[in-house]
PDB file of C-alpha atoms in Angstrom:
ATOM      1  CA  UNK A   1     138.220  47.533 -61.401  1.00 84.00           C
ATOM      2  CA  UNK A   2     135.784  44.731 -62.115  1.00 86.00           C
ATOM      3  CA  UNK A   3     135.760  43.768 -58.418  1.00 88.00           C
ATOM      4  CA  UNK A   4     134.947  47.357 -57.474  1.00 92.00           C
ATOM      5  CA  UNK A   5     132.169  47.461 -60.067  1.00 91.00           C
ATOM      6  CA  UNK A   6     130.666  44.208 -58.774  1.00 89.00           C
ATOM      7  CA  UNK A   7     130.879  45.426 -55.182  1.00 88.00           C
ATOM      8  CA  UNK A   8     128.947  48.569 -56.111  1.00 91.00           C
ATOM      9  CA  UNK A   9     126.289  46.528 -57.892  1.00 89.00           C
ATOM     10  CA  UNK A  10     125.987  44.228 -54.868  1.00 87.00           C
ATOM     11  CA  UNK A  11     125.726  47.133 -52.430  1.00 89.00           C
ATOM     12  CA  UNK A  12     123.091  48.800 -54.584  1.00 91.00           C
ATOM     13  CA  UNK A  13     120.960  45.655 -54.739  1.00 88.00           C
ATOM     14  CA  UNK A  14     121.085  45.173 -50.977  1.00 89.00           C
ATOM     15  CA  UNK A  15     120.470  48.864 -50.293  1.00 92.00           C
ATOM     16  CA  UNK A  16     117.465  49.146 -52.615  1.00 92.00           C
ATOM     17  CA  UNK A  17     115.942  45.951 -51.277  1.00 90.00           C
ATOM     18  CA  UNK A  18     116.380  47.172 -47.709  1.00 91.00           C
ATOM     19  CA  UNK A  19     114.910  50.580 -48.577  1.00 94.00           C
ATOM     20  CA  UNK A  20     111.826  48.965 -50.123  1.00 91.00           C
ATOM     21  CA  UNK A  21     111.214  46.785 -47.062  1.00 90.00           C
ATOM     22  CA  UNK A  22     111.861  49.743 -44.758  1.00 92.00           C
ATOM     23  CA  UNK A  23     109.245  51.828 -46.587  1.00 92.00           C
ATOM     24  CA  UNK A  24     106.733  48.953 -46.477  1.00 90.00           C
ATOM     25  CA  UNK A  25     107.236  48.699 -42.749  1.00 91.00           C
ATOM     26  CA  UNK A  26     106.930  52.465 -42.261  1.00 92.00           C
ATOM     27  CA  UNK A  27     103.657  52.497 -44.214  1.00 90.00           C
ATOM     28  CA  UNK A  28     102.238  49.617 -42.176  1.00 91.00           C
ATOM     29  CA  UNK A  29     103.274  51.244 -38.900  1.00 92.00           C
ATOM     30  CA  UNK A  30     101.607  54.510 -39.929  1.00 91.00           C
ATOM     31  CA  UNK A  31      98.447  52.564 -40.822  1.00 88.00           C
ATOM     32  CA  UNK A  32      98.629  50.822 -37.401  1.00 90.00           C
ATOM     33  CA  UNK A  33      98.835  47.418 -39.062  1.00 89.00           C
ATOM     34  CA  UNK A  34     102.144  46.523 -37.452  1.00 90.00           C
ATOM     35  CA  UNK A  35     103.502  47.490 -34.053  1.00 89.00           C
ATOM     36  CA  UNK A  36     106.946  48.998 -33.650  1.00 85.00           C
ATOM     37  CA  UNK A  37     109.347  46.173 -32.918  1.00 85.00           C
ATOM     38  CA  UNK A  38     106.948  43.482 -34.138  1.00 88.00           C
ATOM     39  CA  UNK A  39     108.799  40.972 -36.295  1.00 90.00           C
ATOM     40  CA  UNK A  40     106.975  39.915 -39.440  1.00 89.00           C
ATOM     41  CA  UNK A  41     108.171  38.087 -42.532  1.00 88.00           C
ATOM     42  CA  UNK A  42     107.840  39.099 -46.164  1.00 85.00           C
ATOM     43  CA  UNK A  43     104.643  37.094 -46.685  1.00 90.00           C
ATOM     44  CA  UNK A  44     103.071  38.912 -43.764  1.00 90.00           C
ATOM     45  CA  UNK A  45     104.028  42.261 -45.342  1.00 88.00           C
ATOM     46  CA  UNK A  46     102.192  41.205 -48.509  1.00 90.00           C
ATOM     47  CA  UNK A  47      99.143  40.044 -46.541  1.00 91.00           C
ATOM     48  CA  UNK A  48      98.866  43.256 -44.549  1.00 91.00           C
ATOM     49  CA  UNK A  49      99.308  45.453 -47.620  1.00 91.00           C
ATOM     50  CA  UNK A  50      96.454  43.534 -49.254  1.00 92.00           C
ATOM     51  CA  UNK A  51      94.321  44.193 -46.161  1.00 89.00           C
ATOM     52  CA  UNK A  52      94.663  47.955 -46.702  1.00 88.00           C
ATOM     53  CA  UNK A  53      93.676  47.642 -50.358  1.00 91.00           C
ATOM     54  CA  UNK A  54      97.096  47.622 -51.965  1.00 90.00           C
ATOM     55  CA  UNK A  55      98.014  44.092 -53.010  1.00 93.00           C
ATOM     56  CA  UNK A  56     101.672  44.695 -53.795  1.00 91.00           C
ATOM     57  CA  UNK A  57     101.864  41.501 -55.835  1.00 91.00           C
ATOM     58  CA  UNK A  58      99.563  43.187 -58.370  1.00 93.00           C
ATOM     59  CA  UNK A  59     101.943  46.112 -58.854  1.00 91.00           C
ATOM     60  CA  UNK A  60     103.414  46.395 -62.335  1.00 93.00           C
ATOM     61  CA  UNK A  61     106.936  46.378 -60.900  1.00 91.00           C
ATOM     62  CA  UNK A  62     106.409  43.364 -58.607  1.00 92.00           C
ATOM     63  CA  UNK A  63     108.565  41.034 -60.736  1.00 92.00           C
ATOM     64  CA  UNK A  64     111.448  43.525 -60.566  1.00 91.00           C
ATOM     65  CA  UNK A  65     111.013  43.908 -56.807  1.00 91.00           C
ATOM     66  CA  UNK A  66     111.147  40.131 -56.370  1.00 91.00           C
ATOM     67  CA  UNK A  67     114.237  39.881 -58.566  1.00 91.00           C
ATOM     68  CA  UNK A  68     115.917  42.609 -56.524  1.00 90.00           C
ATOM     69  CA  UNK A  69     114.998  40.857 -53.272  1.00 89.00           C
ATOM     70  CA  UNK A  70     116.451  37.551 -54.481  1.00 90.00           C
ATOM     71  CA  UNK A  71     119.632  39.232 -55.730  1.00 89.00           C
ATOM     72  CA  UNK A  72     120.060  40.960 -52.366  1.00 88.00           C
ATOM     73  CA  UNK A  73     119.599  37.646 -50.530  1.00 88.00           C
ATOM     74  CA  UNK A  74     122.299  36.042 -52.674  1.00 88.00           C
ATOM     75  CA  UNK A  75     124.673  38.935 -51.986  1.00 86.00           C
ATOM     76  CA  UNK A  76     124.004  38.770 -48.238  1.00 85.00           C
ATOM     77  CA  UNK A  77     123.937  35.014 -47.727  1.00 85.00           C
ATOM     78  CA  UNK A  78     125.798  33.233 -50.545  1.00 77.00           C
ATOM     79  CA  UNK A  79     129.147  31.623 -49.964  1.00 71.00           C
ATOM     80  CA  UNK A  80     132.061  31.423 -52.353  1.00 57.00           C
ATOM     81  CA  UNK A  81     132.853  33.315 -55.525  1.00 55.00           C
TER      82      UNK A  81
END
């Protein structure tokens, strides 16, 4: 059961990270700060959120969001055990 538990934790990390980025993108599209289909990286998300007066790096939960993002990247891209 430990493998099942770890798989659920991994899926949750990836899903929450994806949901956060999806909502950032939706907000920026609604504010006409990013065009549909335009590819931007995470730093560009931060820059554009700052432009609309919401510097996401100043959010109280920013450290947790970064930790989640890094965990999701490990789950998606790491090799081995």
